[in-house]
Every structure is written in C-alpha cells, then in structure tokens.
mmCIF file of C-alpha atoms and ligand atoms in Angstrom:
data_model
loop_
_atom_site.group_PDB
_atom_site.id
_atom_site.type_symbol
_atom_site.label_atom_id
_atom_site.label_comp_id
_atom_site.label_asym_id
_atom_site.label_seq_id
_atom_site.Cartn_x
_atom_site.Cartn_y
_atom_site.Cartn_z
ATOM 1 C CA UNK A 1 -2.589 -14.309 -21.089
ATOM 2 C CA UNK A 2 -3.486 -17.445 -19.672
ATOM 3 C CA UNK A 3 -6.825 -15.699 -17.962
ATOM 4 C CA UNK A 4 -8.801 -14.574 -20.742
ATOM 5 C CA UNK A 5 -9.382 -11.338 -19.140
ATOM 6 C CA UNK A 6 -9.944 -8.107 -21.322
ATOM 7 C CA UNK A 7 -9.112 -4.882 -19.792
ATOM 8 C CA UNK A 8 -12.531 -3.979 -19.803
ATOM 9 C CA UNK A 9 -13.201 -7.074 -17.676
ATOM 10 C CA UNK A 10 -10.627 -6.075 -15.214
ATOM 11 C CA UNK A 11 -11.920 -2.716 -14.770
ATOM 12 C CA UNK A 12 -15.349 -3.800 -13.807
ATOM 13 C CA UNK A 13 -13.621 -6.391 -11.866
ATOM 14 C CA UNK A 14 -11.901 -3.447 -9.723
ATOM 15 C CA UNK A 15 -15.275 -1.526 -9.544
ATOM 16 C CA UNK A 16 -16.578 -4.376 -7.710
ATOM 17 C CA UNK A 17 -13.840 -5.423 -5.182
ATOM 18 C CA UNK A 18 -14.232 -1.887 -4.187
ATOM 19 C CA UNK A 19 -17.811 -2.080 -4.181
ATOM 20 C CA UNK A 20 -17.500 -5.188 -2.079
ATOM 21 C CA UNK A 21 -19.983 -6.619 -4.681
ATOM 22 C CA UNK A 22 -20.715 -10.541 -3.029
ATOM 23 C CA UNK A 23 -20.053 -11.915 -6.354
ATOM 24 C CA UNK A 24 -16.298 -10.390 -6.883
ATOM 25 C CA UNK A 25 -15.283 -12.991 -4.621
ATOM 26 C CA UNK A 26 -15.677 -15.774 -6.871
ATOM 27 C CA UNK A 27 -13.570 -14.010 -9.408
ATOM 28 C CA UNK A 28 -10.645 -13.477 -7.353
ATOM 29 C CA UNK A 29 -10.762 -17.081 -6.111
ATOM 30 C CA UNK A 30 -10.190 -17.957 -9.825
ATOM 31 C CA UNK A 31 -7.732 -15.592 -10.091
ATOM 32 C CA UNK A 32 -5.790 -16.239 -6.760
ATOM 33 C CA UNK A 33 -3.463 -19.366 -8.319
ATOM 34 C CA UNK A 34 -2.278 -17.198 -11.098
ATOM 35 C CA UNK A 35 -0.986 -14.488 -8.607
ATOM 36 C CA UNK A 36 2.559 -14.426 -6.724
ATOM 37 C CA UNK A 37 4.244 -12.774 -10.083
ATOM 38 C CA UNK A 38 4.090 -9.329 -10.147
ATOM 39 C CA UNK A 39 6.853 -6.675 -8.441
ATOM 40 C CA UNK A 40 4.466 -4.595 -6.189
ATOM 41 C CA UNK A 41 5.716 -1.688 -4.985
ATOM 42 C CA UNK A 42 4.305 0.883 -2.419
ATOM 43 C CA UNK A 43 4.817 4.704 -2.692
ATOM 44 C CA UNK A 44 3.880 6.787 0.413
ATOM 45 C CA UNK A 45 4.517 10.162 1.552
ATOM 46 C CA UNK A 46 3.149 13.617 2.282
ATOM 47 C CA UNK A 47 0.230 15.332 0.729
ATOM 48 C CA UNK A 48 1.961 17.042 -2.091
ATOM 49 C CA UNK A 49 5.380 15.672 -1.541
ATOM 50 C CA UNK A 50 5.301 14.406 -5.389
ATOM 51 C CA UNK A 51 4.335 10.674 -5.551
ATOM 52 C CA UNK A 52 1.572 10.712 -8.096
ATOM 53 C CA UNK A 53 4.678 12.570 -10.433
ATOM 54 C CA UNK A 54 7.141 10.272 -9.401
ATOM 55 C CA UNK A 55 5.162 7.366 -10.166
ATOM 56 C CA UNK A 56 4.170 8.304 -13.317
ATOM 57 C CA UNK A 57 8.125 8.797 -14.120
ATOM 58 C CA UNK A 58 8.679 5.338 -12.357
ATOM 59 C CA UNK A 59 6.236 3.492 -14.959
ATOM 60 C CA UNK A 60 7.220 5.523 -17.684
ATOM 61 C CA UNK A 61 11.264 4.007 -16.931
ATOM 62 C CA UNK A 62 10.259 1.076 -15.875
ATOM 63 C CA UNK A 63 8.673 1.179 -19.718
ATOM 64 C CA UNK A 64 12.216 2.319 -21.041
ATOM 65 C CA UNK A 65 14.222 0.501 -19.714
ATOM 66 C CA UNK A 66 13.984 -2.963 -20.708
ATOM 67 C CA UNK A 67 13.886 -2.323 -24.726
ATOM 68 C CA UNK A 68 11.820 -4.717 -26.367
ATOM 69 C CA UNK A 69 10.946 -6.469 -23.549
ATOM 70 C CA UNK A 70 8.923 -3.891 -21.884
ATOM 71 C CA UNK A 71 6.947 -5.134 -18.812
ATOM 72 C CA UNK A 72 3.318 -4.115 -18.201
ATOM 73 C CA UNK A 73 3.157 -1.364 -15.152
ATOM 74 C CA UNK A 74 -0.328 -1.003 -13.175
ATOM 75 C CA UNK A 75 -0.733 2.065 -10.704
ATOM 76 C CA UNK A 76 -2.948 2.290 -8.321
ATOM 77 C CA UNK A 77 -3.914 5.004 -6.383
ATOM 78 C CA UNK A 78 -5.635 4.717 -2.691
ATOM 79 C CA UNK A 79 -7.309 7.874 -1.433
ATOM 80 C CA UNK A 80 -8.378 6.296 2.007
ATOM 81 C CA UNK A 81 -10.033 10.005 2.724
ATOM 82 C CA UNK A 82 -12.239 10.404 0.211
ATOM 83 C CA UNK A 83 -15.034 7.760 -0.515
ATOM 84 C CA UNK A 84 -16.268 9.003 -3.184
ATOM 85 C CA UNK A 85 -14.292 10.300 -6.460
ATOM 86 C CA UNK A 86 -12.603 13.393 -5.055
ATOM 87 C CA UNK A 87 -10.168 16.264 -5.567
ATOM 88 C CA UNK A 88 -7.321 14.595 -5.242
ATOM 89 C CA UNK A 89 -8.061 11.542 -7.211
ATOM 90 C CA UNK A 90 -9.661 13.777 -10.334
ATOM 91 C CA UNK A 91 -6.176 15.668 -10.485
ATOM 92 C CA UNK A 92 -3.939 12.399 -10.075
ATOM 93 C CA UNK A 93 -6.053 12.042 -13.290
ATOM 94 C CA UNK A 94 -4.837 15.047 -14.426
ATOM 95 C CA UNK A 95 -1.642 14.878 -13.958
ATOM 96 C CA UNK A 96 -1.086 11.152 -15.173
ATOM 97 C CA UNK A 97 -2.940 11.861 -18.258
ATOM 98 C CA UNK A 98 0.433 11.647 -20.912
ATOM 99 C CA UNK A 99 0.436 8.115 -19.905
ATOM 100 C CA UNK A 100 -2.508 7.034 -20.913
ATOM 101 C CA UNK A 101 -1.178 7.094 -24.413
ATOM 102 C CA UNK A 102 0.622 3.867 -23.344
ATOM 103 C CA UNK A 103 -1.481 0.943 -23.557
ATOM 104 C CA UNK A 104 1.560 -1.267 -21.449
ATOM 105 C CA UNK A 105 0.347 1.072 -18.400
ATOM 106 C CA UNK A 106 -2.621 0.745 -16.193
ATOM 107 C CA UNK A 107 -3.827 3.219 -13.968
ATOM 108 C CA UNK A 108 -6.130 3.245 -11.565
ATOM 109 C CA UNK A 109 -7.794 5.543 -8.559
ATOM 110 C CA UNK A 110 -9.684 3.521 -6.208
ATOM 111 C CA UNK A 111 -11.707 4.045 -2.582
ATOM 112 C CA UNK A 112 -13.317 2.245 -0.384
ATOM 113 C CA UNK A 113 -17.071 1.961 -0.829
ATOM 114 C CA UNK A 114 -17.567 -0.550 1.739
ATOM 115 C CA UNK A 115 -15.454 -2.992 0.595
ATOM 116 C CA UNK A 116 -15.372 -6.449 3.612
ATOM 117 C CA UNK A 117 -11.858 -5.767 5.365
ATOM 118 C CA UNK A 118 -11.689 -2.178 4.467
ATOM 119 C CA UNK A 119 -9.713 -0.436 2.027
ATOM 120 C CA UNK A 120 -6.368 -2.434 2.861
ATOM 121 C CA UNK A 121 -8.306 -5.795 2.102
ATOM 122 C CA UNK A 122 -9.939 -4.419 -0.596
ATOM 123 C CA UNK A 123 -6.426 -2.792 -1.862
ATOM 124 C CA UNK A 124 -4.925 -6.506 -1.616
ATOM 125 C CA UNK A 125 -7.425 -7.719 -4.391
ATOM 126 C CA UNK A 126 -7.100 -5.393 -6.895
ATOM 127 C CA UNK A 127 -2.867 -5.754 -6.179
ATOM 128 C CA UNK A 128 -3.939 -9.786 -6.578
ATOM 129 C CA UNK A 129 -6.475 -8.418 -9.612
ATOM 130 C CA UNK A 130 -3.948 -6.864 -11.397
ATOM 131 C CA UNK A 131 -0.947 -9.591 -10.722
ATOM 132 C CA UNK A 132 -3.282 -12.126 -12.266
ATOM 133 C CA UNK A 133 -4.072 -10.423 -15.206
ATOM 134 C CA UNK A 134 -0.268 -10.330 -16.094
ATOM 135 C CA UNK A 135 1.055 -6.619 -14.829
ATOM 136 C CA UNK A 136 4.961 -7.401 -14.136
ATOM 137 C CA UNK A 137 4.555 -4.036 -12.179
ATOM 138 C CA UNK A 138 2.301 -2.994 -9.701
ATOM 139 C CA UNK A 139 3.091 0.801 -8.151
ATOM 140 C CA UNK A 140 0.209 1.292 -4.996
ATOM 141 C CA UNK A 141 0.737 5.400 -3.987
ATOM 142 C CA UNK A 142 -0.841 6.054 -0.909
ATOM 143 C CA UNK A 143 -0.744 9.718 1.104
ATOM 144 C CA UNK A 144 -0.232 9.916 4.551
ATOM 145 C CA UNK A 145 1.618 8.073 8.018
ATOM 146 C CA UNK A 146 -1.449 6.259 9.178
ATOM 147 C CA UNK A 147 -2.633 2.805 9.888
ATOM 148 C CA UNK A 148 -2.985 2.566 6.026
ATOM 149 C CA UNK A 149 0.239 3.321 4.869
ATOM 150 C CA UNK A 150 1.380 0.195 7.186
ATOM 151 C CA UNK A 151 -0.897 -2.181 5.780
ATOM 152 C CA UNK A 152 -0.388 -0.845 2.419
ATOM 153 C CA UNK A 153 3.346 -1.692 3.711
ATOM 154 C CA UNK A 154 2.379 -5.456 3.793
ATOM 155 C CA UNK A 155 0.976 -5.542 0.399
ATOM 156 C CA UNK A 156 4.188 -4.379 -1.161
ATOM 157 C CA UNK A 157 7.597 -5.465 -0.856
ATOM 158 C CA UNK A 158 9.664 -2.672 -1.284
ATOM 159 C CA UNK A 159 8.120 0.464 0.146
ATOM 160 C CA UNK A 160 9.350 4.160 -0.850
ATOM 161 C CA UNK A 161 8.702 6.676 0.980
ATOM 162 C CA UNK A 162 8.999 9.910 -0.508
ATOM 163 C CA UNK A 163 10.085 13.016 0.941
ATOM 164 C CA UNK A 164 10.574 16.915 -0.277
ATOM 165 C CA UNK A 165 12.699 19.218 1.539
ATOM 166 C CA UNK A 166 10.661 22.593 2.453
ATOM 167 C CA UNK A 167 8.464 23.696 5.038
ATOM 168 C CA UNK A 168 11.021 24.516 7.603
ATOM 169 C CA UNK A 169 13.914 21.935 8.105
ATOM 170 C CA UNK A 170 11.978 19.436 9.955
ATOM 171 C CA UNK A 171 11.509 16.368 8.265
ATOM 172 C CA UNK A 172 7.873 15.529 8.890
ATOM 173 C CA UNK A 173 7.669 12.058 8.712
ATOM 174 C CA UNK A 174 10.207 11.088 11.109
ATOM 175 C CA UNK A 175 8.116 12.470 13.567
ATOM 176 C CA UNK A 176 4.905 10.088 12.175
ATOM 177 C CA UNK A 177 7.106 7.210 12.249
ATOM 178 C CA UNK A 178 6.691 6.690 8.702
ATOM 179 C CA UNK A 179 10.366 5.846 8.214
ATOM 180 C CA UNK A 180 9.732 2.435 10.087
ATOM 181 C CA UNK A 181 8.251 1.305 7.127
ATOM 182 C CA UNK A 182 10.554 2.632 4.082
ATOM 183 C CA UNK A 183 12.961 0.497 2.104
ATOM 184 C CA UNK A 184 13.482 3.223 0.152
ATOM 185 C CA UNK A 185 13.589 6.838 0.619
ATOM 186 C CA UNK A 186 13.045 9.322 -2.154
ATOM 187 C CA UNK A 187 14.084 12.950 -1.459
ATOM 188 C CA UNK A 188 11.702 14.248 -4.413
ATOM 189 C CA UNK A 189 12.080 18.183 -5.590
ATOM 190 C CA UNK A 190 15.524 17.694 -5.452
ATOM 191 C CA UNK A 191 15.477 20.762 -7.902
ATOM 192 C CA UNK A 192 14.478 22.977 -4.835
ATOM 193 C CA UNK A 193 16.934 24.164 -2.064
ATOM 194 C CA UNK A 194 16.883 22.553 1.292
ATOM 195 C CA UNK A 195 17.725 19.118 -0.181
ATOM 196 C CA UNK A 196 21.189 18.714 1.618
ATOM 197 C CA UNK A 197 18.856 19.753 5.175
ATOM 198 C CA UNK A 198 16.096 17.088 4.289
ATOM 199 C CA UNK A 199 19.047 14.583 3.548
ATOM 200 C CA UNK A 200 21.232 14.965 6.600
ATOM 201 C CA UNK A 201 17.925 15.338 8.935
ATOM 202 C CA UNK A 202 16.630 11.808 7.116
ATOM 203 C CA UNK A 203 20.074 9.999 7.998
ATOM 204 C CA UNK A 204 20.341 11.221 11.392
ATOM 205 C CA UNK A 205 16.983 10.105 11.906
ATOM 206 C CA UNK A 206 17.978 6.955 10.223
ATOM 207 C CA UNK A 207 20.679 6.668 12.955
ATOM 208 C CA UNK A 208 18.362 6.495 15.628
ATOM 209 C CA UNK A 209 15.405 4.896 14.232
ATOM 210 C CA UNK A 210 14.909 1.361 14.399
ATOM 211 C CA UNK A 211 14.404 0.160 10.774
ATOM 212 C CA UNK A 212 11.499 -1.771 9.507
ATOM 213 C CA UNK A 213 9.811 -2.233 12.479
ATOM 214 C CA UNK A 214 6.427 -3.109 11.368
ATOM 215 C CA UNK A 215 7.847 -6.278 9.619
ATOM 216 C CA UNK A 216 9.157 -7.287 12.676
ATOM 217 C CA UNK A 217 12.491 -8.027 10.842
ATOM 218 C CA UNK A 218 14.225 -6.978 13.705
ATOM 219 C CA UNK A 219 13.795 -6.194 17.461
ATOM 220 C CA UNK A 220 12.692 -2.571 18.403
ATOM 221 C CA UNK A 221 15.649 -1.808 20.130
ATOM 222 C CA UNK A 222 18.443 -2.646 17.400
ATOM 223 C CA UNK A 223 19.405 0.298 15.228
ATOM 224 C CA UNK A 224 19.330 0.743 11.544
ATOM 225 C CA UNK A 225 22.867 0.991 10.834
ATOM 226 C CA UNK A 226 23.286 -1.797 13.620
ATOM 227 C CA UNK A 227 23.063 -5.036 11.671
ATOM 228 C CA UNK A 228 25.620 -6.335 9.106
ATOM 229 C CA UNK A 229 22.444 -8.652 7.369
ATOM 230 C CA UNK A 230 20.308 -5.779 7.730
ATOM 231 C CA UNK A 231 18.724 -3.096 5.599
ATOM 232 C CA UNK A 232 19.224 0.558 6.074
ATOM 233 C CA UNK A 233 17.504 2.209 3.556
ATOM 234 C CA UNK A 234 18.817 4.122 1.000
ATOM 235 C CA UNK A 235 18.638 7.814 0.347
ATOM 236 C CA UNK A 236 17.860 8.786 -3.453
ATOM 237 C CA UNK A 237 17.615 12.059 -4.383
ATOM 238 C CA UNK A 238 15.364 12.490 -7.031
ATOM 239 C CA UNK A 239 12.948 15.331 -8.961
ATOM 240 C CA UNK A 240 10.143 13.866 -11.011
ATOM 241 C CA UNK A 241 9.684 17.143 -12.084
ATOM 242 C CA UNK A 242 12.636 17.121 -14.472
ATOM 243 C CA UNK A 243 13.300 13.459 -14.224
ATOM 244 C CA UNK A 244 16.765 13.368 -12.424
ATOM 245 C CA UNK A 245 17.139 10.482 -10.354
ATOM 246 C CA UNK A 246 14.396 8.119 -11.578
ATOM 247 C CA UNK A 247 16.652 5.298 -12.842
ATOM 248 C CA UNK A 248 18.696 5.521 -9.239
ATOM 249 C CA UNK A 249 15.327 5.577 -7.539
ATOM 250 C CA UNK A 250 14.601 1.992 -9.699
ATOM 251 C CA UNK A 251 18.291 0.624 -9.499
ATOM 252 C CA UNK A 252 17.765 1.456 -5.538
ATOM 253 C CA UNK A 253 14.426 -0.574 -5.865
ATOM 254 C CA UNK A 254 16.368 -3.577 -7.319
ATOM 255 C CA UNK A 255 18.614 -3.676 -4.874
ATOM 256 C CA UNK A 256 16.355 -4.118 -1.753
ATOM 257 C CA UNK A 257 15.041 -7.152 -4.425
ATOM 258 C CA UNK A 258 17.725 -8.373 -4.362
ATOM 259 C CA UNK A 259 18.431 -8.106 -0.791
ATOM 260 C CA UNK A 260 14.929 -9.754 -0.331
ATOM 261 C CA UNK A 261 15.723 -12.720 -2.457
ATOM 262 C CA UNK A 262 19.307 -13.416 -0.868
ATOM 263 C CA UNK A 263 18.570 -13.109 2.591
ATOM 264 C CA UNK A 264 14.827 -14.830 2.616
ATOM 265 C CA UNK A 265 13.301 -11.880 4.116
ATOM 266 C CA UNK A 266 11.273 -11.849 1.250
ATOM 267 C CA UNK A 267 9.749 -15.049 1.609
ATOM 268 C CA UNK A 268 9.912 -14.482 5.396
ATOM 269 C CA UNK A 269 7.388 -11.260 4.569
ATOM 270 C CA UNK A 270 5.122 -13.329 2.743
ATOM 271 C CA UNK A 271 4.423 -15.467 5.068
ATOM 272 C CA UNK A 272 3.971 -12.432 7.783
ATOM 273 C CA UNK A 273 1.594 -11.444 4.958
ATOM 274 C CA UNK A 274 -0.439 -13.890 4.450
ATOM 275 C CA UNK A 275 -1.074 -14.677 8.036
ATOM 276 C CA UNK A 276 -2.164 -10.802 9.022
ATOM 277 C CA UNK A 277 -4.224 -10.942 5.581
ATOM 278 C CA UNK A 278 -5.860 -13.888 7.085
ATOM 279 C CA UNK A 279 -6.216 -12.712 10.296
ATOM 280 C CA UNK A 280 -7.690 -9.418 9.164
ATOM 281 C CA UNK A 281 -10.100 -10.833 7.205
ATOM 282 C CA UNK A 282 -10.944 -13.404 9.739
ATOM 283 C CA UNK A 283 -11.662 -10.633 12.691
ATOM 284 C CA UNK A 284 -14.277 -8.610 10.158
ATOM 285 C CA UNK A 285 -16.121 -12.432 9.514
ATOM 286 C CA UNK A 286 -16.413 -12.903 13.242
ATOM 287 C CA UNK A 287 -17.445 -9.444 13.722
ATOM 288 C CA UNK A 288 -19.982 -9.508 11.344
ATOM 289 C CA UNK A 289 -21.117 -13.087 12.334
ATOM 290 C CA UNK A 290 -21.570 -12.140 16.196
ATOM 291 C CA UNK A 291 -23.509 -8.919 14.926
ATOM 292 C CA UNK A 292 -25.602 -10.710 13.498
ATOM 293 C CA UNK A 293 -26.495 -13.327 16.006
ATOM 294 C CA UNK A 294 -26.877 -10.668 18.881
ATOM 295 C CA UNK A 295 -30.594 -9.927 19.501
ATOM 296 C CA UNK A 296 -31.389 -6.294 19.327
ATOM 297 C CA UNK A 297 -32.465 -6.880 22.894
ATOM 298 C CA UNK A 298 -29.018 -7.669 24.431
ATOM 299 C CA UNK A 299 -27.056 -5.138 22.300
ATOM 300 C CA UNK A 300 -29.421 -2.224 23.577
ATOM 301 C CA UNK A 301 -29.219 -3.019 26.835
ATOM 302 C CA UNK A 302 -25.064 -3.194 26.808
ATOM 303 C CA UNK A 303 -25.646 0.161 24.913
ATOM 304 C CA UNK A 304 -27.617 1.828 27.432
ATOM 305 C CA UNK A 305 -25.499 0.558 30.788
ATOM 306 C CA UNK A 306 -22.335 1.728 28.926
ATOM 307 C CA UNK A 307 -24.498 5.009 28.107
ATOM 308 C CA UNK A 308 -24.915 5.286 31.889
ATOM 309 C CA UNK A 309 -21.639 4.174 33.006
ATOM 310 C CA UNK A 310 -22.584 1.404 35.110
ATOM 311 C CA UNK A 311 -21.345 -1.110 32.764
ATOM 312 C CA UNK A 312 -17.325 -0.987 31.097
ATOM 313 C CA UNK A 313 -17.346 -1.372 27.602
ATOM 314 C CA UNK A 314 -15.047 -4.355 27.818
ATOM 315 C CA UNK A 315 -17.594 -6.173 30.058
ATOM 316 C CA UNK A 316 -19.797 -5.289 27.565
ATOM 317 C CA UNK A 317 -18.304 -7.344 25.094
ATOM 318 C CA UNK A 318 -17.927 -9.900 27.312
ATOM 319 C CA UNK A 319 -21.414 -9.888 27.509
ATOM 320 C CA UNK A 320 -22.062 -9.826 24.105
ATOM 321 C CA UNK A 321 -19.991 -12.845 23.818
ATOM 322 C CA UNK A 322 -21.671 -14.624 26.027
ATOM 323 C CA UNK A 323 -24.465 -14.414 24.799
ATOM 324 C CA UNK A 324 -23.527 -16.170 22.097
ATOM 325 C CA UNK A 325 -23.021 -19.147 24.055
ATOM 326 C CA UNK A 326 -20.052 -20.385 21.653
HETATM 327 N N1 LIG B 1 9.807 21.482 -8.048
HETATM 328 C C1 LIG B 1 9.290 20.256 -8.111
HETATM 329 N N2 LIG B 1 7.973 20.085 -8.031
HETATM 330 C C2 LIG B 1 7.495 18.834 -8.113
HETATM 331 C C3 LIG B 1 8.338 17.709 -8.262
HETATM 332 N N3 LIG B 1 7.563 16.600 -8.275
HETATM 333 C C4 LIG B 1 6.290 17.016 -8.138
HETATM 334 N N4 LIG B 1 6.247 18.357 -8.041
HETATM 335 C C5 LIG B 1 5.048 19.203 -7.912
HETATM 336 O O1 LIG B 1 4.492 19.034 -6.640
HETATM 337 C C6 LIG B 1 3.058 19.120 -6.707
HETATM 338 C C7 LIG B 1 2.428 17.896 -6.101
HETATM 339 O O2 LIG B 1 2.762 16.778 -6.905
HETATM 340 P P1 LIG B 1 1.963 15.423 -6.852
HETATM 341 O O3 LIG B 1 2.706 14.453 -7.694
HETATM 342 O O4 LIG B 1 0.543 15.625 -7.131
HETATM 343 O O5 LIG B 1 2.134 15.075 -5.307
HETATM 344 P P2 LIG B 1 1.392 13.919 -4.493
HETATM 345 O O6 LIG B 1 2.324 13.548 -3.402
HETATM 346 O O7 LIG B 1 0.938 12.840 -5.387
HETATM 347 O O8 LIG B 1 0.152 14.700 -3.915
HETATM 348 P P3 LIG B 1 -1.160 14.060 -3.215
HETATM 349 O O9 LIG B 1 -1.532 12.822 -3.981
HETATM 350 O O10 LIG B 1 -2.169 15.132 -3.304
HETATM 351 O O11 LIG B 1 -0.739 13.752 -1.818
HETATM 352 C C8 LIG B 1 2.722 19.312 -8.165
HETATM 353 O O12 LIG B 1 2.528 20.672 -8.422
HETATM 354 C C9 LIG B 1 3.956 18.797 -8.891
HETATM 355 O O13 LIG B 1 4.158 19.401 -10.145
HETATM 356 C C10 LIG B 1 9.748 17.916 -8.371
HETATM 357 O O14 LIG B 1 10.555 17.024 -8.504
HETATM 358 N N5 LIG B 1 10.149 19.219 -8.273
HETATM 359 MG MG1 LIG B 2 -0.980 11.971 -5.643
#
C-alpha cells in the first residue's frame, strides 16, 4: 500500500466526501493519481429484487475464487432516498453482517448529506476513495430506474441489473428503461417459479430495445441483437439465496471485460466519463458562483414576476445572467 492509508483513515475519509467536508477535497486530489485500478462494478434493480444478497455472494466468490491470491472487494451501498441512516441501509447491515468476518471485504452504506455534485459526484469519490486505497473490487448497489442508476452507470463499467420473476409476468424494468443501461442481467430468485416468464419477457424486450443507450455506444435506432461488434447482454439466472449461479453471474462479468478491453469501448467509456464528470461538476461551480454574485435585489424581483406570470422563467435566467455582466 503505496498510500499509507489505514482503514480507519478511509472511513473518515468517506464520512467526509459525503459530508462534502471543504477539506476532503485535498485528500482525493492526493489520491486521484493512484486511481484507474480497481474493477468497479454497478448493481441496480428493484426494491427487493435481491442485490444487497447477491452482492454479498458476489464478494464472497470473488474472495474464492482466486486461491491465494484473493483480491480485496469494497461494496458500497447508495440509498439516494434516504439522507439520513435509514431502514433500508440498517438492514443491508443486517443482512451483510457474515461478511464482516472477512477483513479482504469492505462495506459501506453511504447518502448524500450535501455532498457538491450530489450523490453521483459524491459516489465517484468514494469509488476513486476506495480504488486508491488498493480494493481490486469495487461492487456500487443502487435501487431503482432513475437519473441515479444512469450516472451510477458511468461510474462503473459493467452494470448488472438484477431482476426477480414475480409480481405478475411483467417485467418491470423494461418499462423504466432500465435495461438501456445493463451489461448484465441477473434473473435473481431463480429458486422461485416464473423464472422461464421473467426470462423470455427480458429477451423479447432485449429484441426490441436498443442496447446501451446511455453510453451512446450506438445510435438509438439500431437494435440489440443488430450489431456483430456489439453487446447484447447476457441473461444469468441466478439465486443468491442458495448461491446457484454466482460464478456464471462473475464469468458473465468477465466477459463484457473482456469485450471492453478488445473492442476499446472501454477506454471509449472513460473518456465519455470523464468529460460528463467534468461537466457535472463544472455546472454545480457555475451555479453556485452566479448564486452567489446575484444581489438579493435582482433574484427577488425575477422571483416575484415569475410569481405573477408576467415574466417566463427562462427569461428569468436570462436575466439573472445578465446581470452578471460576464
Ligand atoms: N427466494 C429467494 N429470495 C431471495 C433471493 N435473494 C434474495 N432474496 C430475498 O429477497 C429479499 C430482499 O433481498 P435484498 O438482498 O435485501 O434485496 P435488495 O434488492 O437489496 O433490496 P433493497 O436494497 O431494499 O432494494 C430478502 O428477504 C432476501 O432474503 C433468492 O435468490 N431467492
Ligand atoms: Mg439492498
């Protein structure tokens, strides 16, 4: 460990980059040039579809399988609803807590108290956090099909997105788009019936939907099974519960590594990453600079013509601008 960090260290560290303590910064600009490592790997999926077990049996083969030369898994958990310590993140606690006898895993819950950039910047530094400090593995689960789950997308490079058959034989996701940003999909509670529904509803859906769209890897309008360079993601059938399917699930992960490496769309994704990091983080400075500058005067007086609907809000920010006189 070239970064004399202690795990205590990099716990606080992690308190503050959620935080959005001033002073993290400097620590993660020391960090930054030992980053660009570690495997990062998102997890995403419906409330209760299984990821917090399925990651824990992830790390726990990930741990396994490499013998002697076990690499060091972090997991990290994003609960974008809850800003405080909640429900959810006490029993992902719970639930993870026969790992914790393993000192080669890391796991972490983490909100967003505020953090510059929001949680998805803030998510970014702990993945950068963690990387640095010499995790070969970093697993990010996130819940849900929103705006986070995409830019949780650009943090990792292989996404899984589990599913569980159930609840009728709709396959819920498809309809949230959240298949436009799997690599992988994991039909979890493969134990249960329904699976062979959930798995022929996923590849017709598969059929249709244009794949990886939010990387922009290809245009809208080509299908999934359309491109001979192309990635259609696979289907593994897994169930975390009795740990079927986990070293599939990883070999499946590999793969898409693989396909990353030989066809530069890894690198290409990095680059796509780094600019909307930048960008990102650039629009909340400029926000927060032009708040600042605005006199009270000029900003109540927008607020009260928009109030009264003699003023658009877009001329309103025009306004605003102006009045900056950049
Ligand atoms: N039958 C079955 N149940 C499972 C399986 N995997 C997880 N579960 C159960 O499903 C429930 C939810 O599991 P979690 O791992 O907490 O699901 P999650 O997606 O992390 O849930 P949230 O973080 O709350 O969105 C728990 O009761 C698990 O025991 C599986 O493979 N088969
Ligand atoms: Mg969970």
């Amino acid at each position: 460990m070239s970064l004399n960090l202690t795990r205590r260290d990099l716990a606080r560290l992690i308190t503050r980059i959620e935080n959005g303590e001033r002073g993290a910064q400097e620590a993660l600009n020391a960090l930054y040039p030992h980053t660009g490592r570690a495997r990062v790997i998102g997890i995403t999926g419906a409330p209760g579809s299984g990821k917090s077990t399925l990651v824990s049996e992830m790390a726990r083969a990930w741990r396994l399988r490499s013998g002697l030369d076990q690499p060091q898994v972090a997991i990290v958990a994003v609960d974008p609803s809850s800003p405080f310590s909640g429900g959810a993140i006490l029993g992902d606690r719970i639930r993870m807590r026969d790992l914790y006898g393993d000192s080669g895993i890391f796991i972490r819950s983490m909100a967003s108290r505020g953090a510059l950039g929001g949680i998805a910047a803030a998510t970014a530094d702990v993945v950068s956090a963690l990387d640095a400090y010499g995790f070969e593995i970093v697993l990010i689960e996130t819940v849900g099909a929103g705006q986070l789950e995409v830019d949780v997308a650009r943090i990792a490079q292989t996404v899984i997105v589990v599913e569980a058959p159930g609840a009728g034989d709709e396959v819920q996701a498809v309809k949230a788009g959240i298949l436009e940003i799997a690599d992988v999909i994991a039909v979890n509670k493969a134990d249960r019936e329904g699976v062979a529904q959930t798995i022929s509803a996923l590849q017709s859906a598969l059929d249709i939907a244009p794949a990886n769209g939010h990387h922009g890897a290809r245009a809208a309008t080509e299908l999934a099974s359309d491109d001979g360079t192309g990635w259609r993601p696979p289907i593994v059938k897994v169930s975390a519960l009795n740990r079927e399917g986990i070293v599939e699930l990883l070999a499946a992960v590999d793969t898409h590594r693989d396909y990353l490496v030989a066809t530069g769309e890894g690198e290409r994704r990095y680059q796509q990453r780094i600019e909307s990091d930048i960008k990102a983080r650039l629009r909340e400075l400029l926000l927060q600079t032009a708040m600042r500058r605005i006199t009270q005067i000029d900003y109540q007086a927008v607020l009260a013509a928009v109030g009264q609907r003699s003023l658009h809000p877009a001329e309103a920010a025009l306004k605003l601008l102006d009045s900056l006189h950049l």
